[in-house]
PDB file of C-alpha atoms in Angstrom:
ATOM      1  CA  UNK A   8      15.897 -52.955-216.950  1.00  0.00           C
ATOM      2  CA  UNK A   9      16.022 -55.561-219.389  1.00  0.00           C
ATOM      3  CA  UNK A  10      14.838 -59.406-218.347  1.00  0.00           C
ATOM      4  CA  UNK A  11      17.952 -60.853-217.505  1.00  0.00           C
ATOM      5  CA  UNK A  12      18.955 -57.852-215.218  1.00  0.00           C
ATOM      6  CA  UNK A  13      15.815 -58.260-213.459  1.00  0.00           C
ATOM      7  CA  UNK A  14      16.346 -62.143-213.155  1.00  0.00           C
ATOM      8  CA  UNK A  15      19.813 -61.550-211.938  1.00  0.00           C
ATOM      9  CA  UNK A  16      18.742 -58.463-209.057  1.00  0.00           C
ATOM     10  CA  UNK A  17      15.869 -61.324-208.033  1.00  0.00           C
ATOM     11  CA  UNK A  18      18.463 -63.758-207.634  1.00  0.00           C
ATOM     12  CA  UNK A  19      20.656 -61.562-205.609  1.00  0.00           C
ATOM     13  CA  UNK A  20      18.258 -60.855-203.507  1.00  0.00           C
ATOM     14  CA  UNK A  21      16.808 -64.087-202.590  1.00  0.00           C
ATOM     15  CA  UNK A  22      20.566 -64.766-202.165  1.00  0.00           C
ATOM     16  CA  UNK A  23      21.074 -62.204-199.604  1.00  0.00           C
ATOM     17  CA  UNK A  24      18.005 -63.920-197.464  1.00  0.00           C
ATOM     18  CA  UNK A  25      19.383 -67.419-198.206  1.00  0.00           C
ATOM     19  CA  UNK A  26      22.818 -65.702-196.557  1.00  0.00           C
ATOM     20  CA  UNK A  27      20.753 -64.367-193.414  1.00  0.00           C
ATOM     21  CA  UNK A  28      18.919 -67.411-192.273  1.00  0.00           C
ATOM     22  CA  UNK A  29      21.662 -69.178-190.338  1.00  0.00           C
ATOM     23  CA  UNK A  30      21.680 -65.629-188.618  1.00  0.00           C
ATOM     24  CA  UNK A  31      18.369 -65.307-188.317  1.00  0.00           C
ATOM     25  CA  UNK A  32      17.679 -68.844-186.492  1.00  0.00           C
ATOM     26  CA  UNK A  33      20.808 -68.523-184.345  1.00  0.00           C
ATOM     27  CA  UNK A  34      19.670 -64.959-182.779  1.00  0.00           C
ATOM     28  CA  UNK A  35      15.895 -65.769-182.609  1.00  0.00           C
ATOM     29  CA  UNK A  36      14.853 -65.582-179.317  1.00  0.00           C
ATOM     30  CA  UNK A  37      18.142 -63.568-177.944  1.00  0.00           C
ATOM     31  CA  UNK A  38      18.922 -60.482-176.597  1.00  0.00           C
ATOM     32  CA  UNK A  39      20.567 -58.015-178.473  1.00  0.00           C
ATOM     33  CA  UNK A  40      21.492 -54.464-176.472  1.00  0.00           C
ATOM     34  CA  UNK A  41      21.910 -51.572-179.336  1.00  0.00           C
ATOM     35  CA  UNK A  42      23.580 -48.119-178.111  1.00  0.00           C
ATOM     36  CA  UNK A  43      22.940 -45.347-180.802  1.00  0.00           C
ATOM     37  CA  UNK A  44      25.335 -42.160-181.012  1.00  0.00           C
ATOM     38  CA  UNK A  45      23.713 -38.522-181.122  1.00  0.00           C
ATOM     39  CA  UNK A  46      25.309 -39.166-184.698  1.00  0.00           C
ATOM     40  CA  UNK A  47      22.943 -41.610-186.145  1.00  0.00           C
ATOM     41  CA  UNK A  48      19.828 -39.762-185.064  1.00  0.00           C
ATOM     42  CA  UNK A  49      20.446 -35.846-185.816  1.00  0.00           C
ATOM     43  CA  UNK A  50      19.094 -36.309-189.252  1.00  0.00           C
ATOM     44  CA  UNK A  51      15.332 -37.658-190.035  1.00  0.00           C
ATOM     45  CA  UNK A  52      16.347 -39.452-192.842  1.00  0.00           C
ATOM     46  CA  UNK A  53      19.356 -41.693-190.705  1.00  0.00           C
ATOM     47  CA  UNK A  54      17.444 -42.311-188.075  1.00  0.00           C
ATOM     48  CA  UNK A  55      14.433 -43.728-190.242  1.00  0.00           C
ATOM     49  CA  UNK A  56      16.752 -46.308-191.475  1.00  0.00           C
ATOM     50  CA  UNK A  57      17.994 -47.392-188.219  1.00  0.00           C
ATOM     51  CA  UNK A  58      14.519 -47.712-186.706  1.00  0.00           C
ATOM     52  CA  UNK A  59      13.715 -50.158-189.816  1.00  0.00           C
ATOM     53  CA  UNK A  60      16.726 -52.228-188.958  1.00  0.00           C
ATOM     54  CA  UNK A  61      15.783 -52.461-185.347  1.00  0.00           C
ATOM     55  CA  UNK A  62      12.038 -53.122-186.213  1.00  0.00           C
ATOM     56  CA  UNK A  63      13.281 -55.969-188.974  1.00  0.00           C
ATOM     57  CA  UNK A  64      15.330 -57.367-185.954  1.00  0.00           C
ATOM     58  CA  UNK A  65      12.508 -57.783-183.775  1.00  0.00           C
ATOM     59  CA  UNK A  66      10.317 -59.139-186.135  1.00  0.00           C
ATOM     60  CA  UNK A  67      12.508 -61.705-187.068  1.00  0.00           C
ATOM     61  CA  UNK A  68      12.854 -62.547-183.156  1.00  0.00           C
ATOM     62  CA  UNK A  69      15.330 -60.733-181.526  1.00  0.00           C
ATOM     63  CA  UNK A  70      15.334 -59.232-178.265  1.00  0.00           C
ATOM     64  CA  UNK A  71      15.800 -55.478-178.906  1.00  0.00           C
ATOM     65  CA  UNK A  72      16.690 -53.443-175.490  1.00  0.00           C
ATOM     66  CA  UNK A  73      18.036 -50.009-177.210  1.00  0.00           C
ATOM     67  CA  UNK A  74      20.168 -47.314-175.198  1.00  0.00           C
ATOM     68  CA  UNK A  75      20.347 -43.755-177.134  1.00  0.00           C
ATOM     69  CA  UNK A  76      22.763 -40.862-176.045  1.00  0.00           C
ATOM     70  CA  UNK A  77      22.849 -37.023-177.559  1.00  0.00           C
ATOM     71  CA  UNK A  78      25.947 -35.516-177.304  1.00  0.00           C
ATOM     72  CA  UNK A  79      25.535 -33.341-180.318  1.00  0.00           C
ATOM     73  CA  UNK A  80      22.013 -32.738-179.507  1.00  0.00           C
ATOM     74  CA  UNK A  81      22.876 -31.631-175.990  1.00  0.00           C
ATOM     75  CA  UNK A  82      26.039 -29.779-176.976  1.00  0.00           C
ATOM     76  CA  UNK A  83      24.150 -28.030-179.376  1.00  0.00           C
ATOM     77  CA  UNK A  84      21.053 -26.633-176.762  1.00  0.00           C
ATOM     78  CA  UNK A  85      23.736 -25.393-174.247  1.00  0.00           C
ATOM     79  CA  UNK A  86      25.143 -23.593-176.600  1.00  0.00           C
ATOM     80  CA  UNK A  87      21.799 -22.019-177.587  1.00  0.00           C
ATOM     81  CA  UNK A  88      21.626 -21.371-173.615  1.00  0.00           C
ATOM     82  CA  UNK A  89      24.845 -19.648-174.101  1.00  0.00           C
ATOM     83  CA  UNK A  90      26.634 -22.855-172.048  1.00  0.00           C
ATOM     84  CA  UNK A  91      29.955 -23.649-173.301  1.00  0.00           C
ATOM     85  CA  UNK A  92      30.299 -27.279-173.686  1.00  0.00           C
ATOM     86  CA  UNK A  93      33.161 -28.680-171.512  1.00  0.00           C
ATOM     87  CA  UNK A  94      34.593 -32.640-171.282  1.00  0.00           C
ATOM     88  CA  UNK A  95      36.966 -33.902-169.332  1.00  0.00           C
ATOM     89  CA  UNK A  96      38.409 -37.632-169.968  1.00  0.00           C
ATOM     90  CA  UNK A  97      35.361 -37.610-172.703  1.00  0.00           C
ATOM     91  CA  UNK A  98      33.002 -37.194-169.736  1.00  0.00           C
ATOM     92  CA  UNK A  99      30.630 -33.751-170.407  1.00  0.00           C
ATOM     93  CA  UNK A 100      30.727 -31.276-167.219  1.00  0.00           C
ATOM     94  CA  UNK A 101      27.121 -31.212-166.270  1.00  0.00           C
ATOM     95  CA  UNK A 102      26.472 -28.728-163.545  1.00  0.00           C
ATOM     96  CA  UNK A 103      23.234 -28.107-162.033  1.00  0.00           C
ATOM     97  CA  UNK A 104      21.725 -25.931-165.205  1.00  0.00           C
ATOM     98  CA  UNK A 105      22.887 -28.323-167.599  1.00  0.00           C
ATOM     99  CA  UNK A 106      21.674 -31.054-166.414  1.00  0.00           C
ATOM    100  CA  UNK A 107      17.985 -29.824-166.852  1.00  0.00           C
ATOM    101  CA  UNK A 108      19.331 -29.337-170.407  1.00  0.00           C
ATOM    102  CA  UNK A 109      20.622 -32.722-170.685  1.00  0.00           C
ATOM    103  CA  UNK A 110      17.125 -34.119-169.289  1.00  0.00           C
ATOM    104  CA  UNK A 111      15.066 -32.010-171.746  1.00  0.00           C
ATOM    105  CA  UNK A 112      17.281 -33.037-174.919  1.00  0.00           C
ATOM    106  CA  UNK A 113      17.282 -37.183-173.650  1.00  0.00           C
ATOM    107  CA  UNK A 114      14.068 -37.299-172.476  1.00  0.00           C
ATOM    108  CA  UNK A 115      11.579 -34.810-173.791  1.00  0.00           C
ATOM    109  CA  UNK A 116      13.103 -34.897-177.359  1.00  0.00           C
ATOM    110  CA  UNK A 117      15.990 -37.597-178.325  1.00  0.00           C
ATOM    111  CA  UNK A 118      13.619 -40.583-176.292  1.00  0.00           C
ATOM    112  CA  UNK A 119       9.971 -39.397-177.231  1.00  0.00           C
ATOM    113  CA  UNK A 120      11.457 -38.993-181.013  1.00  0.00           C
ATOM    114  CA  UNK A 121      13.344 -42.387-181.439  1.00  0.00           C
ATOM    115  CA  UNK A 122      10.109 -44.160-179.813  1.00  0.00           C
ATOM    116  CA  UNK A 123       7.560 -42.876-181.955  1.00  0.00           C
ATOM    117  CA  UNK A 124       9.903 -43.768-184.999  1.00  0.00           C
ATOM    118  CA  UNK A 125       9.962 -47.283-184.006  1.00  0.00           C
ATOM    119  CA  UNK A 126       6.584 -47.493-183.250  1.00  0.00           C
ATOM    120  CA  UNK A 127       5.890 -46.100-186.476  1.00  0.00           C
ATOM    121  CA  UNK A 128       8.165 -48.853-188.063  1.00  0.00           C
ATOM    122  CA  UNK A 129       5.675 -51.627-186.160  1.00  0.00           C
ATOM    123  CA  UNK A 130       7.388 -51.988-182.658  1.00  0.00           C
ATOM    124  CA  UNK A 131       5.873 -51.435-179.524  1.00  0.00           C
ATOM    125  CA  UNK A 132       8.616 -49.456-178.078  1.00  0.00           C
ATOM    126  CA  UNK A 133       8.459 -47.987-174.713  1.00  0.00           C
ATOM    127  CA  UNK A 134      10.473 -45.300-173.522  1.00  0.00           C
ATOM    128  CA  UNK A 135      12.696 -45.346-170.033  1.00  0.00           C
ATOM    129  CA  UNK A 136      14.653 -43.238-167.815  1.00  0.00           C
ATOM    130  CA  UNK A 137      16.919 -44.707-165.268  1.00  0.00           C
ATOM    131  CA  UNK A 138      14.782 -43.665-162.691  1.00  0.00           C
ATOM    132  CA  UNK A 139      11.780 -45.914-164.176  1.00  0.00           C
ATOM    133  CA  UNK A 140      12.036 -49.329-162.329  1.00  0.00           C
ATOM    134  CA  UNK A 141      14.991 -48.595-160.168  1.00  0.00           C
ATOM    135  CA  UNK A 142      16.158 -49.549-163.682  1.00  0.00           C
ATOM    136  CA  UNK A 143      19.792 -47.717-163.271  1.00  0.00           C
ATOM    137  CA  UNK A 144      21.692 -47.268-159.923  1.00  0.00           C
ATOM    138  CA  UNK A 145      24.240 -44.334-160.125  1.00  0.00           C
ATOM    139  CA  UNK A 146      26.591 -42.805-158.017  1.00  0.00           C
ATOM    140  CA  UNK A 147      28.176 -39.206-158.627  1.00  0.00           C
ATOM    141  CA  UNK A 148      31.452 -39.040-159.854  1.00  0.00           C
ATOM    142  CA  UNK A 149      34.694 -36.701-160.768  1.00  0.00           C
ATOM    143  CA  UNK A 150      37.161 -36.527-163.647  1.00  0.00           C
ATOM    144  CA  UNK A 151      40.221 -38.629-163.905  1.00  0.00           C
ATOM    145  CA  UNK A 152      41.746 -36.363-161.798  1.00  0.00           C
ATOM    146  CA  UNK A 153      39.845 -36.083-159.510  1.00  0.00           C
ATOM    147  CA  UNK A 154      38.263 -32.928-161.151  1.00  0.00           C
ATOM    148  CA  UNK A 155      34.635 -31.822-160.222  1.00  0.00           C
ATOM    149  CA  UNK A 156      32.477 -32.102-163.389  1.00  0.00           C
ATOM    150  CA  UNK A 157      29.156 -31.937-161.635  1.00  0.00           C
ATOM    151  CA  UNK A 158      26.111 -33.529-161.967  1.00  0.00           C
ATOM    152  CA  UNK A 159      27.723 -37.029-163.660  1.00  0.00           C
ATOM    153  CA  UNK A 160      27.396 -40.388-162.826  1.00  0.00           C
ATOM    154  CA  UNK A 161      28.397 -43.926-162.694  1.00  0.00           C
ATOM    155  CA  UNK A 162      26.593 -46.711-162.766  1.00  0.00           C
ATOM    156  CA  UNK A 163      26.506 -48.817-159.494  1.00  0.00           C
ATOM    157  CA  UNK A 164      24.061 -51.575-160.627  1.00  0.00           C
ATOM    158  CA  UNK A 165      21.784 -52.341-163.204  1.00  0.00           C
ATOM    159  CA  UNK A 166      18.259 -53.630-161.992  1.00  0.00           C
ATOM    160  CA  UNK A 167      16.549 -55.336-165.103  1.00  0.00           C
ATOM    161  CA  UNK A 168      13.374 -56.532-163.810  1.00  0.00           C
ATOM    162  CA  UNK A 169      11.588 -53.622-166.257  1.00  0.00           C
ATOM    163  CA  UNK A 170      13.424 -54.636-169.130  1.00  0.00           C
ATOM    164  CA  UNK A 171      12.497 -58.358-168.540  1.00  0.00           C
ATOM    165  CA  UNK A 172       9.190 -57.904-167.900  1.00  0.00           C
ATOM    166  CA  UNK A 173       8.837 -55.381-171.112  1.00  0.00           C
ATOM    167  CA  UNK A 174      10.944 -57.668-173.306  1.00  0.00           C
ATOM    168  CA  UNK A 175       8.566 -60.950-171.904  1.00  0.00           C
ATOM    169  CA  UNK A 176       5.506 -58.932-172.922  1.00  0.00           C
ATOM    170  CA  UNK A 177       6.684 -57.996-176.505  1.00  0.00           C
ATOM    171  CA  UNK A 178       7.969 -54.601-176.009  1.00  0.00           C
ATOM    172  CA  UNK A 179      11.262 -52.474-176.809  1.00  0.00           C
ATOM    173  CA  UNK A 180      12.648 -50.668-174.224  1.00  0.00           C
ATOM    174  CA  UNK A 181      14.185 -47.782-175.157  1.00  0.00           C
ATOM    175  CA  UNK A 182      16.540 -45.452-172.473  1.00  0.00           C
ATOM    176  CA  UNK A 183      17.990 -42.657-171.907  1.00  0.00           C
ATOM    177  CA  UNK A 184      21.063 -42.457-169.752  1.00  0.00           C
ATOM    178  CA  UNK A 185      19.641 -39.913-166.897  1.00  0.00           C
ATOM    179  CA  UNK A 186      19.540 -41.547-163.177  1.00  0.00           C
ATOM    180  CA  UNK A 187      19.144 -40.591-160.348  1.00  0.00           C
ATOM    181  CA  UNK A 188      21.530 -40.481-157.564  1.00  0.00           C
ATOM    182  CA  UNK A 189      22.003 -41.383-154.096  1.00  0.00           C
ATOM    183  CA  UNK A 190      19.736 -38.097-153.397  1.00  0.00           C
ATOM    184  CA  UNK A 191      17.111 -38.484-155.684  1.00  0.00           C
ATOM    185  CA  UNK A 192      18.427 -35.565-158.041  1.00  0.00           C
ATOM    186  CA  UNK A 193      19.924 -36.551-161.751  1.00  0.00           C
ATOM    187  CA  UNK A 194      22.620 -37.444-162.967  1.00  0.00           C
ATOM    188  CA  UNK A 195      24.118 -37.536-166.221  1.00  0.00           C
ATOM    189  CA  UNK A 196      25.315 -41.224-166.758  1.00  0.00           C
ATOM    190  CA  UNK A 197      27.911 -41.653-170.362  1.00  0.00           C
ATOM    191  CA  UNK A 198      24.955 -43.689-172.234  1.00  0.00           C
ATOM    192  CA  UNK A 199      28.430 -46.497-173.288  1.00  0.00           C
ATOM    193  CA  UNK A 200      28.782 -47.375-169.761  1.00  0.00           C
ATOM    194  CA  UNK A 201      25.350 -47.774-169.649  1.00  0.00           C
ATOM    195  CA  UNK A 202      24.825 -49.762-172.612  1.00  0.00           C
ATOM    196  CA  UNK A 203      27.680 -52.156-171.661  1.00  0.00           C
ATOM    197  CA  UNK A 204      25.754 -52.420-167.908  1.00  0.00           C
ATOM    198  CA  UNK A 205      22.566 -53.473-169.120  1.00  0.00           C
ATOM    199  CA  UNK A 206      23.872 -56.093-171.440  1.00  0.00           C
ATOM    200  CA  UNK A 207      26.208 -57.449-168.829  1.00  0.00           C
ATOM    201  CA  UNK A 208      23.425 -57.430-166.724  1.00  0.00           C
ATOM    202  CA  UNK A 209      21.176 -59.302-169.293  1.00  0.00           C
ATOM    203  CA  UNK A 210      23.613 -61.616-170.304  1.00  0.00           C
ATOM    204  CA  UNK A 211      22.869 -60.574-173.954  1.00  0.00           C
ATOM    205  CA  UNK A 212      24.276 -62.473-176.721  1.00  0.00           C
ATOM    206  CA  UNK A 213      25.544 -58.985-178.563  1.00  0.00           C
ATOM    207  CA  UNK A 214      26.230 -55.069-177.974  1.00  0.00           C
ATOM    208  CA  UNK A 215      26.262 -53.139-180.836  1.00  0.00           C
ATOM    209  CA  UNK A 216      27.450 -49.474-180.806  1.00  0.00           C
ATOM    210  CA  UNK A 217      26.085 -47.431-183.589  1.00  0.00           C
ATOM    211  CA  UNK A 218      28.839 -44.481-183.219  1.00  0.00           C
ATOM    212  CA  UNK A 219      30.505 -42.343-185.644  1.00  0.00           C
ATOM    213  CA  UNK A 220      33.223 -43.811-186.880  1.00  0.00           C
ATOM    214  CA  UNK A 221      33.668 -46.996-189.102  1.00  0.00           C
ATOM    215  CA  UNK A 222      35.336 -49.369-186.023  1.00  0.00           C
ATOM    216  CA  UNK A 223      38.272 -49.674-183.410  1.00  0.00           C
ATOM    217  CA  UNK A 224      41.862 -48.597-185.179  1.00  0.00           C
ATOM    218  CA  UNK A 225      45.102 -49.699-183.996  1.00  0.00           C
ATOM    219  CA  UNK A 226      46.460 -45.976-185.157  1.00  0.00           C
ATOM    220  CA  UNK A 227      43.531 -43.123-185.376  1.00  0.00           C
ATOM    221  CA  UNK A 228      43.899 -41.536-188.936  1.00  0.00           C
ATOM    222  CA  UNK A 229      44.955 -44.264-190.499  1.00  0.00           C
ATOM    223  CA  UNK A 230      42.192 -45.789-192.300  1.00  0.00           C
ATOM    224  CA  UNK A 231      44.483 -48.982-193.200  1.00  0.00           C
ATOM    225  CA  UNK A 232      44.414 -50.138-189.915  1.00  0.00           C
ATOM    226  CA  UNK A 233      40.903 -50.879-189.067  1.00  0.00           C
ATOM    227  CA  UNK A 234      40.487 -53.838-186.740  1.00  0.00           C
ATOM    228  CA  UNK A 235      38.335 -56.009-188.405  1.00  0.00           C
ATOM    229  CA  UNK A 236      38.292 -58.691-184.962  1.00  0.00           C
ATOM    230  CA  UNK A 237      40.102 -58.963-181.777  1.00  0.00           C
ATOM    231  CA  UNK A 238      39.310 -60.492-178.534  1.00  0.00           C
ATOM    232  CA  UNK A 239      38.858 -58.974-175.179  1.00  0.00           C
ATOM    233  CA  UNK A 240      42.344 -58.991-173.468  1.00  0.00           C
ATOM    234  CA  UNK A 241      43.289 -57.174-176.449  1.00  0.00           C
ATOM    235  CA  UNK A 242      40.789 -54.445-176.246  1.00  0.00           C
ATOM    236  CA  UNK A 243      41.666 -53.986-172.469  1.00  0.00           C
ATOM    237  CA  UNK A 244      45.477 -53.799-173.474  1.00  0.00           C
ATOM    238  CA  UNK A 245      44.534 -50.679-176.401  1.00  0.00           C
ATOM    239  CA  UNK A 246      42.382 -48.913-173.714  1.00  0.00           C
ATOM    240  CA  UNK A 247      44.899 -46.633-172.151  1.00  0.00           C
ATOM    241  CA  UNK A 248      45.945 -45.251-175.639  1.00  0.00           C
ATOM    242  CA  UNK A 249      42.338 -44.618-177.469  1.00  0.00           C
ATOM    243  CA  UNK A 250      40.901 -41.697-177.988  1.00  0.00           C
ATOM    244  CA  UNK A 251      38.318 -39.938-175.225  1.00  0.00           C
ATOM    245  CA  UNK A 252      35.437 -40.445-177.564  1.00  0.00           C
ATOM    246  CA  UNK A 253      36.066 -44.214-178.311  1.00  0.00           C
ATOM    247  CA  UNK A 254      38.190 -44.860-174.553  1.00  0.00           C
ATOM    248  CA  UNK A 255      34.259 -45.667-173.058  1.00  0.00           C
ATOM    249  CA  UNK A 256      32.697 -47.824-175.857  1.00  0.00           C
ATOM    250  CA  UNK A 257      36.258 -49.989-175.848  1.00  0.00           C
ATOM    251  CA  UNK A 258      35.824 -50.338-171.372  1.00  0.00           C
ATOM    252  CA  UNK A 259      32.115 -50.592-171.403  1.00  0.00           C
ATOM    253  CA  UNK A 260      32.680 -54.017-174.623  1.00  0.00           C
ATOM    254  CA  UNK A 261      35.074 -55.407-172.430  1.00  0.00           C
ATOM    255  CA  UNK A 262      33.012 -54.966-169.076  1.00  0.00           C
ATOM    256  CA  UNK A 263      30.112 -56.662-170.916  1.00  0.00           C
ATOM    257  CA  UNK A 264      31.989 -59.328-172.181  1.00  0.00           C
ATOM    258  CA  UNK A 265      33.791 -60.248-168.779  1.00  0.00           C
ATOM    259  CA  UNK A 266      30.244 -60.178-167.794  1.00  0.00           C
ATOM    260  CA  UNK A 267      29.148 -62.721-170.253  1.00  0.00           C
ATOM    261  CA  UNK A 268      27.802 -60.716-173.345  1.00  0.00           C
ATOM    262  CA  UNK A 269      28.554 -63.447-176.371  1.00  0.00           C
ATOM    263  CA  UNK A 270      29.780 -60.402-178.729  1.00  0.00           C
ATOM    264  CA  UNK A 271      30.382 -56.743-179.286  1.00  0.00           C
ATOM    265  CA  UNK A 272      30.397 -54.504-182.406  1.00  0.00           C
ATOM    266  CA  UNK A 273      31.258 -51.146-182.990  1.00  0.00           C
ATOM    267  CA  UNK A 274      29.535 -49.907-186.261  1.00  0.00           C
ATOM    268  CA  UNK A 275      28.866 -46.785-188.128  1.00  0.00           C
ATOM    269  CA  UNK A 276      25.779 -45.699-187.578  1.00  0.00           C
ATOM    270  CA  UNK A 277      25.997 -43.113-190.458  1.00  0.00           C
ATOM    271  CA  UNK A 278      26.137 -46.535-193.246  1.00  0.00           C
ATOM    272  CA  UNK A 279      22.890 -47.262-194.237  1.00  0.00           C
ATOM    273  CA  UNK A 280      21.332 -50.423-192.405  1.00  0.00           C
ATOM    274  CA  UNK A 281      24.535 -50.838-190.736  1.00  0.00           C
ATOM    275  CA  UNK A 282      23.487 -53.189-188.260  1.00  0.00           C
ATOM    276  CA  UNK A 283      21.718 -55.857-190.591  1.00  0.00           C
ATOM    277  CA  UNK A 284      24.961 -55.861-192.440  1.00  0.00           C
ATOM    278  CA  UNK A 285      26.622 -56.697-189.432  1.00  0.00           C
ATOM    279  CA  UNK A 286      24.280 -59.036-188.352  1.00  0.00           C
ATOM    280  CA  UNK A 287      22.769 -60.789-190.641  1.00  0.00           C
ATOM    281  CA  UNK A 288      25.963 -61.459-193.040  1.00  0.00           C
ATOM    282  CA  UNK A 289      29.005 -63.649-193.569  1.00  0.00           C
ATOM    283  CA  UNK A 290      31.442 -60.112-193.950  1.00  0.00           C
ATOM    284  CA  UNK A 291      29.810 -57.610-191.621  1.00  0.00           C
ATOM    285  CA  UNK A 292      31.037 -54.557-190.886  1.00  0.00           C
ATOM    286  CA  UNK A 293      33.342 -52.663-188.684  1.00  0.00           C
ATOM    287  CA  UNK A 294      34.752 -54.048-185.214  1.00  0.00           C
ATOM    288  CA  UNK A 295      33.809 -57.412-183.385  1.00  0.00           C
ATOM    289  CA  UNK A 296      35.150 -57.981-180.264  1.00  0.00           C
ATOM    290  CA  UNK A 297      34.853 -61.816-179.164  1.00  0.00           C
ATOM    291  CA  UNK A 298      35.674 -63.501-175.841  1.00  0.00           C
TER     292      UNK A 298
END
């Protein structure tokens, strides 16, 4: 690279900090709610990159609370069990094998993995079930229909004296969406819902969903028509005609922003450093939904 090129990557550089600062001050201090997809985390090398992001977020001063799910991860060990893997209205059946599956997958692998990766990129990240701290409140629940799916839940409340008291102490809490219900036994809670709870219930000043696709379109398959920004009482109007995979991200943004969330995004998780590009500059990416 000859001197001038160097010079000139230098400067573009320093200019992409110079860009981030107004960011960077307004966030510091805030709370920031981050739901990752199965997607972003199946492969070693993606889900390095998004625990950098997260640990440069914290370090700069944000409030990390992140909330993983694992459909692929999931879908893929029933089907190892010889489970076919069965949705209805983009919620997975989860009957009474399965959802030992689902706890082994969330907990013993997808959780303990995406903590010591954070840790390893310098946060103190701690990982949660819904059961730690009273933390989630669910109650079983059916298909749209009415349809018995099994061991799934809703969230009923969201108690965040946990996630205070880690986030207070300079900790990341990091959970998987398995609760128990009004019996004690698990449930299987859609980790969107969840994610849009707990930042309603924080009153955080952004949700970002890392999913799989590049943002909210106004016709699926047609990569013109991207929504770049909307507000809420849009959203809620699109709702009814999205697709199952994107129908609980789009109720869960618009439950946390009734609730007082300042913004949401929904990002690719497969772009690399996705969510400082959204963050921490002028053009972002994907979807923001505003209030």
């Amino acid at each position: 690279m000859t001197l001038q090129g160097a010079a000139a990557l230098a400067a573009s550089k320093a200019g992409t900090l110079i860009e981030a600062l107004p960011y960077i001050r307004s966030y510091r201090g805030q709370t920031v709610v981050v739901k990752i997809g199965g997607e972003a985390l199946d492969e070693a090398a993606k889900a390095r990159v998004v625990a950098e992001d997260l640990a440069l977020m914290t370090l700069v001063g944000i409030r990390l609370v992140v909330v993983h799910g694992g459909g692929p991860q999931v879908s893929e060990a029933m089907e190892r069990s010889g489970i076919s893997p069965r949705f209805v209205g983009g919620l997975r059946v989860t009957d009474g094998e399965s959802i030992e599956l689902v706890r082994r997958v969330l907990l013993g692998s997808i959780n303990a993995d995406l903590v010591g990766r954070l840790c390893a990129a310098g946060l103190s990240a701690v990982g949660l079930s819904g059961a730690d701290g009273g933390l989630i409140s669910a109650e079983q629940t059916t298909g749209p229909a009415g349809e018995d799916i099994g061991r799934v839940g809703r969230v009923q409340s969201i108690d965040t004296q946990i996630l205070s008291t880690l986030l207070e102490q300079g900790h990341t809490p990091v959970v998987a969406t398995v609760a128990p219900g009004a019996d004690g036994a698990p449930l299987n809670v859609n980790a969107d819902e969840v994610a849009g709870a707990v930042a309603g219930a924080l009153r955080a000043a952004k949700l970002v969903f890392l999913t799989n696709v590049e943002g909210l379109y106004r016709d699926l398959g047609d990569r013109g028509s991207m929504i770049s920004e909307l507000k809420v009482d849009e959203l809620e109007a699109m709702i009814a005609a999205l697709s199952d995979g994107m129908r609980p991200k789009a109720s869960s943004a618009a439950g946390a922003l009734r609730a007082g969330v300042g913004k949401v995004h929904i990002l690719d998780g497969r772009t690399e450093h996705a969510l400082l590009l959204e963050v921490f500059t002028d053009e972002g990416i994907g979807t923001q939904v505003i209030s």
